[in-house]
XYZ file of C-alpha atoms in Angstrom:
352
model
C -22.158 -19.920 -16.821
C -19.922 -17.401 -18.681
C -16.434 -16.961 -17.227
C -14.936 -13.642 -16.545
C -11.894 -12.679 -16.315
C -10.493 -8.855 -15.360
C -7.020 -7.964 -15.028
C -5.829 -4.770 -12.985
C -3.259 -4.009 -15.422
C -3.312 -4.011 -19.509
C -1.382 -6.230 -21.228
C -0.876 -7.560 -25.133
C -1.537 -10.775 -24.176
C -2.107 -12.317 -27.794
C 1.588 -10.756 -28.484
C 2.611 -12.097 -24.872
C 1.007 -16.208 -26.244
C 2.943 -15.847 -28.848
C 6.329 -15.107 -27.828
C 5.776 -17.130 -25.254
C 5.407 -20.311 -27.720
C 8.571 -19.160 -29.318
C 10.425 -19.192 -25.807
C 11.021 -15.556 -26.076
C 9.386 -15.005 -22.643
C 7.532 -16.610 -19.962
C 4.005 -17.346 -20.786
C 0.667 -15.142 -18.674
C -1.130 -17.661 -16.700
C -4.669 -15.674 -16.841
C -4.308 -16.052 -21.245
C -3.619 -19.800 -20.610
C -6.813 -20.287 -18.280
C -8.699 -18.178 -20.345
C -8.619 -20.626 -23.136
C -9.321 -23.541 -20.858
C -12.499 -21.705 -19.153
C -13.674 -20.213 -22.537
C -13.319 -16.444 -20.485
C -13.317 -13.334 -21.549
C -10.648 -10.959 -20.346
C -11.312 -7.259 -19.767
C -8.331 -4.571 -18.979
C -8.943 -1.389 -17.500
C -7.523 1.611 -20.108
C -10.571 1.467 -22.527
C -13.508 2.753 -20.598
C -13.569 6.994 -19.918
C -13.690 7.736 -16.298
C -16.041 10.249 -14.576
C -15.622 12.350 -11.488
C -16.944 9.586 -9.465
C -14.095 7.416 -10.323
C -11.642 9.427 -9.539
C -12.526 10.410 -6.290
C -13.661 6.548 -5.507
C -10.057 6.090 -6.495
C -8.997 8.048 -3.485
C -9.377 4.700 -1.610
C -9.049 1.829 -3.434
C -7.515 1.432 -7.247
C -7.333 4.023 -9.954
C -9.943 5.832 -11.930
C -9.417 3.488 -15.088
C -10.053 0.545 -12.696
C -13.300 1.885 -11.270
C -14.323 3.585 -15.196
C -13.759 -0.334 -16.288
C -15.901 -1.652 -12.794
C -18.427 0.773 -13.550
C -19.139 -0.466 -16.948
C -18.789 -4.280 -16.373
C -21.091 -3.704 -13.539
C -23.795 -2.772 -16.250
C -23.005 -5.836 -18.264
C -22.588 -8.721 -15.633
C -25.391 -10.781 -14.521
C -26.063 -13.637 -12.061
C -24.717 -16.551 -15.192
C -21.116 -14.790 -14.925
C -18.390 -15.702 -13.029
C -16.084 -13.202 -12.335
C -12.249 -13.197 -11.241
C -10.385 -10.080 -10.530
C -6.492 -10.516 -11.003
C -5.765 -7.920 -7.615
C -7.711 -6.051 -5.023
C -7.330 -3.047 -7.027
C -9.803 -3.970 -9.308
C -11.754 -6.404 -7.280
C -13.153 -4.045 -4.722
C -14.288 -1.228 -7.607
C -16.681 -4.205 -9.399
C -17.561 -5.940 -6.253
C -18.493 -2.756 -4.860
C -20.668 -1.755 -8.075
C -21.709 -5.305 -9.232
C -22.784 -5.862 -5.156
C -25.391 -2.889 -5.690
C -27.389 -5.157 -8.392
C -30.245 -7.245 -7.385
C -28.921 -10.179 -9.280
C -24.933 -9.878 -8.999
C -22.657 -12.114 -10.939
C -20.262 -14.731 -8.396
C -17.231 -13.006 -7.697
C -13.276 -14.046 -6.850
C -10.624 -11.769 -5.656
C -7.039 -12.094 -5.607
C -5.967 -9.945 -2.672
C -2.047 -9.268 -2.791
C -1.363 -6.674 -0.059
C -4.372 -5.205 1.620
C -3.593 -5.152 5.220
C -2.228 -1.270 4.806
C -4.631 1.922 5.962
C -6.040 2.582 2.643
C -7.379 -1.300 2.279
C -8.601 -1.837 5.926
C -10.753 1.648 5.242
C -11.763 0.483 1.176
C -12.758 -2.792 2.612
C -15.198 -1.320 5.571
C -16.587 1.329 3.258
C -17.036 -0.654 0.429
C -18.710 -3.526 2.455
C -17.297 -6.130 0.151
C -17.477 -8.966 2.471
C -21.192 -9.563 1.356
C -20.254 -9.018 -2.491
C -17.300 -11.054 -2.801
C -17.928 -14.824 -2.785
C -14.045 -15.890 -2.622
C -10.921 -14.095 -1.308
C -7.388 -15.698 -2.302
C -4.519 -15.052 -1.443
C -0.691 -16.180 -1.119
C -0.328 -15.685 2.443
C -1.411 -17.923 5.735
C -1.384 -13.425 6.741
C -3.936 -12.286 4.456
C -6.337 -15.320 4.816
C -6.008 -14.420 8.794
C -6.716 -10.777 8.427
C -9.446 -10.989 6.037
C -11.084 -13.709 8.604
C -11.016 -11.645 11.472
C -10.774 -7.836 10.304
C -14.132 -9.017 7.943
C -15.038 -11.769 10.061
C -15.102 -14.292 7.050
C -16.014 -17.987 7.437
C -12.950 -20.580 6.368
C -15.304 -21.219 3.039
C -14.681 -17.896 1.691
C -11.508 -17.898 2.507
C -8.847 -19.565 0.125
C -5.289 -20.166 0.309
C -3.472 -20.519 -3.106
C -0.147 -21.552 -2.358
C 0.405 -22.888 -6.048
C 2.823 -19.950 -8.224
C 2.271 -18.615 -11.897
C 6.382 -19.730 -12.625
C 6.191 -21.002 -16.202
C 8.792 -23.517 -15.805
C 9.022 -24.309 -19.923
C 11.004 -20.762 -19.749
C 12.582 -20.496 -16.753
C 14.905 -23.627 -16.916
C 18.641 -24.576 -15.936
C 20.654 -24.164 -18.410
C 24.789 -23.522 -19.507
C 26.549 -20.323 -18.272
C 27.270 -17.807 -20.419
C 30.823 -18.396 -22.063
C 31.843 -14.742 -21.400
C 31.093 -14.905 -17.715
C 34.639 -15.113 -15.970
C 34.283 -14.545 -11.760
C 31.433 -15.554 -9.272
C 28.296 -13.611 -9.745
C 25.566 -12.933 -7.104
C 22.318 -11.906 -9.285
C 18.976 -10.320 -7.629
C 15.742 -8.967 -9.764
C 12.778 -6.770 -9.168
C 11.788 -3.646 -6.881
C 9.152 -4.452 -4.895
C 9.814 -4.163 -1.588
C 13.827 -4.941 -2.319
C 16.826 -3.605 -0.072
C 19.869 -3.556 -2.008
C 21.522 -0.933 0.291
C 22.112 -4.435 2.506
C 23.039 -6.238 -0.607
C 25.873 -3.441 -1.011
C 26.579 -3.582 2.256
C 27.288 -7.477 2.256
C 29.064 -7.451 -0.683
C 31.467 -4.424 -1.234
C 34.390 -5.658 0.303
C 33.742 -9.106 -1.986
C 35.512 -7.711 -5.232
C 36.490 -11.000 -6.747
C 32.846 -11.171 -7.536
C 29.856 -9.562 -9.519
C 26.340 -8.221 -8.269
C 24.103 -7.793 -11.106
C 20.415 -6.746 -10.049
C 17.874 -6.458 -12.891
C 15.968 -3.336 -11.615
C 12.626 -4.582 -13.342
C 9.189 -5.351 -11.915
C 5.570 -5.486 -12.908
C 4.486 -4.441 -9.410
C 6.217 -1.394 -8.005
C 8.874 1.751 -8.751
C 12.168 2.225 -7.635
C 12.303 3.725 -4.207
C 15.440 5.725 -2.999
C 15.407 3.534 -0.032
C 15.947 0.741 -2.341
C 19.783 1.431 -3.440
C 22.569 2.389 -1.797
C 23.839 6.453 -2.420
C 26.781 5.582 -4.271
C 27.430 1.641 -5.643
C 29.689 -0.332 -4.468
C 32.383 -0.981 -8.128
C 31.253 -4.647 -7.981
C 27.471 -3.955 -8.280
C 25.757 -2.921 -11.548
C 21.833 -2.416 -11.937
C 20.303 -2.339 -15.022
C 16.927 -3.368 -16.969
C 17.164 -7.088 -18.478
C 15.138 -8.482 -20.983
C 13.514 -12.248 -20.431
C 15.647 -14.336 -22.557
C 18.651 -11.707 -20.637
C 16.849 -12.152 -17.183
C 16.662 -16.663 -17.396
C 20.042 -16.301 -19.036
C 21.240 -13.834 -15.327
C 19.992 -16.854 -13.119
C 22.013 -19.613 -14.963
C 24.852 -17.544 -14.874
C 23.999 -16.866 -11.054
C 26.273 -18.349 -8.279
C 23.570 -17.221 -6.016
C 20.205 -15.271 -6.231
C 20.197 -13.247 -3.539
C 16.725 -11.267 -2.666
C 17.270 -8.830 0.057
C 13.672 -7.305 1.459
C 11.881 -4.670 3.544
C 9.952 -6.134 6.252
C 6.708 -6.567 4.447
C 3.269 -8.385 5.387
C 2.501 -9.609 1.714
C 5.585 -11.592 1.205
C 7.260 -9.956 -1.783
C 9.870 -11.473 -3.587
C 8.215 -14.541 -4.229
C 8.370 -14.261 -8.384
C 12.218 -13.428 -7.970
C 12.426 -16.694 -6.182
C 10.732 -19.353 -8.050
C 11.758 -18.300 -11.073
C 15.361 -18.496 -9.610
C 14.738 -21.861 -8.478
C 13.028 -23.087 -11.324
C 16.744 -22.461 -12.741
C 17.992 -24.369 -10.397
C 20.171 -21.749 -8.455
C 20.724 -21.431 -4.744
C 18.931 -18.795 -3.254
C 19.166 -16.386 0.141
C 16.144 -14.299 1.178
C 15.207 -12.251 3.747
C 13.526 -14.304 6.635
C 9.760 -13.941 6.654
C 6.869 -16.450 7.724
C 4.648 -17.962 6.037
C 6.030 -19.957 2.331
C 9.460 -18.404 2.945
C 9.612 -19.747 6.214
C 8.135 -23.495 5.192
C 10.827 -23.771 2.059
C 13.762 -23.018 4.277
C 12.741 -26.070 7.511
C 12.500 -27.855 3.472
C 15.800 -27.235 3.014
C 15.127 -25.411 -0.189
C 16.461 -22.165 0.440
C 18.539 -19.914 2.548
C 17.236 -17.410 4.551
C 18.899 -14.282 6.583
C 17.250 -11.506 9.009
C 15.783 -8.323 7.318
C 18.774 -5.481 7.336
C 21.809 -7.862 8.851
C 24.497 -7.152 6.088
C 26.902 -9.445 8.293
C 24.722 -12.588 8.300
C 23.774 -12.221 4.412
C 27.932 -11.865 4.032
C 28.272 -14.739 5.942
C 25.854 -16.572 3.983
C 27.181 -15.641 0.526
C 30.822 -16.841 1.321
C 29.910 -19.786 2.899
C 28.046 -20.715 -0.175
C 30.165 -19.684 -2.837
C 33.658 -21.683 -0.641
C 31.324 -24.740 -0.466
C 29.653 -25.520 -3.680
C 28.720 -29.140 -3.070
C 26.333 -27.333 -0.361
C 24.423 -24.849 -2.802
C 24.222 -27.424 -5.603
C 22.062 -29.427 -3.179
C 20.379 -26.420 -2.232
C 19.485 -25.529 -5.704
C 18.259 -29.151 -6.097
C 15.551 -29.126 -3.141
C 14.545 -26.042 -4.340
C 14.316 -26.978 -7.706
C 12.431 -30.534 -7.301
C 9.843 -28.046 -5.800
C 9.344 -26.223 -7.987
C 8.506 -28.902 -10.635
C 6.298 -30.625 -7.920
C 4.523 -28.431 -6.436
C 5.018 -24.385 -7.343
C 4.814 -23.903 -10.867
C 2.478 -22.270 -13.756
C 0.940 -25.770 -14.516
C -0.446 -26.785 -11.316
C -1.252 -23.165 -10.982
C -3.609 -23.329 -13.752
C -5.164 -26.557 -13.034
C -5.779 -25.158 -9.624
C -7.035 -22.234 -10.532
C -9.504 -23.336 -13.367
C -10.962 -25.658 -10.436
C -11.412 -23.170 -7.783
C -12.840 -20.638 -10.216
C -15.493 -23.254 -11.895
C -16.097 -24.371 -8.427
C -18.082 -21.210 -7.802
């Protein structure tokens, strides 16, 4: 069998290896199981789309996802193996590769589906029949894709394991410069940091720094509060600037939308992979099953009062977050990092 694998967003991942074995950054998961399966790795970007893509790109994807589908689907043949890093680009091949007689096995990472414009790309597209293994983070997903596609259990597969690469994202000293109490947060998707203002404006013996960076999704004006609080800066860190914001951290702090694809999960890991306490907004699912661990803190969606409450109680008992940190970051070396992830994921994808 030859191994596929096809991302849904472009990356220089020979440039991404390589700082990544100099510790400037974390390493990419999909380059490391590439090697192991012997896969090759396409990226949409290269391919010229036609007027067909675009307007298949009304429902599902973009045109360079369903110019790249449309030519892979040409190529592919019942020997590949196929695994399609989001839903974005798994629906445009499965729906083209499903049309051949003799269609390669296909895997699907679905992220966030359960929305309008997935419940309609998944019924028009008819991808239950052409996709031989949905995964996904969430005990959610798995349930809608069971019963909106009426799936059996074998297609169906739950990948609780997480892509943190926990050679970069390690404890480590403060910075020497740092001089009061900081609460850090990171990314954009999904984030509310007009509660995070809210909770922490009167709290001026302290710092909020919030790295507004993410791989996944644009700021949103919902996202920040009008005018910010004097104690709150938001800027873009690098990687080495980012792991060096969590050891620094008092808390990490990850204040969310209500959201049925569990965001805020990267944010966290790699927050506990540095062995810092960490509040989030309450959702079920993994969220839910590391708090009864006693591995993190969580608060309810939009309560500024509770997440103030939570922050001060923390940072006046410090014997309490330091264990805390520590469930969460035994974890994390146990169970929820970019090792087993790729051990797990090389098995499940040679499986098919």
């Amino acid at each position: 069998m030859k191994y596929h694998i096809v991302l849904s967003r472009a990356f220089d991942l020979e440039s991404i290896a390589q700082n990544a074995q100099a510790g400037k950054s974390p390493c990419h998961v999909m380059w490391e199981a590439s090697q192991i399966l012997q896969a090759e790795i396409h990226q949409p970007g290269k391919h010229l789309p036609v007027q067909s893509d675009t307007l298949r790109a009304l429902l599902m994807g973009n045109k360079e996802h369903w110019a790249l589908a449309r030519t892979l689907s040409q190529q592919l043949t019942e020997d590949s193996v196929v695994f399609c890093t989001g839903e974005d680009i798994g629906i445009p091949l499965a729906s083209l590769c499903g049309a051949n007689k003799k269609r390669p096995k296909t895997a699907v990472f679905i992220h966030n589906i359960n929305r309008l414009r997935g419940r309609l790309a998944l019924k028009l597209f008819q991808v239950q029949d052409k996709i031989d293994l949905f995964m996904t983070y969430t005990c959610a997903s798995a349930e809608f894709l069971r019963d909106y596609l009426n799936l059996p259990e074998s297609k169906i597969k739950l990948f609780l394991e997480q892509p943190t690469d926990i050679t970069f994202f390690t404890p480590g000293k403060t910075s020497p410069t740092k001089t009061r109490p900081i609460i850090a947060s990171a990314g954009l998707e999904q984030r509310d940091y007009r509660t995070l203002a809210a909770a922490t404006q009167d709290l001026l013996d302290i710092e909020v720094k919030i790295c507004i960076a993410s791989p996944n999704a644009k700021a949103t004006k919902r996202a920040f509060p009008l005018l910010a609080p004097k104690n709150m800066s938001c800027r873009h860190y690098d990687w080495q600037e980012l792991v060096q914001l969590y050891r620094d951290a008092d808390i990490v702090v990850i204040p969310l939308f209500e959201n049925n694809y569990q965001a805020g999960l990267s944010t966290m890991y790699e927050a506990l992979a540095c062995r810092r306490p960490v509040i989030i907004t309450k959702s079920p699912g993994i969220i839910t099953e590391l708090e009864k661990a006693g591995a993190i803190k969580t608060v309810p969606q939009g309560d500024a009062h509770s997440l103030h409450e939570s922050i001060t109680k923390l940072l006046h008992n410090p014997e309490k977050a330091d264990n805390l940190a520590q469930r969460g970051y035994d974890l994390v070396l146990k169970h929820y990092n970019h090792k087993i992830y790729i051990d797990k994921f090389v098995e499940q994808i040679s499986s098919l």
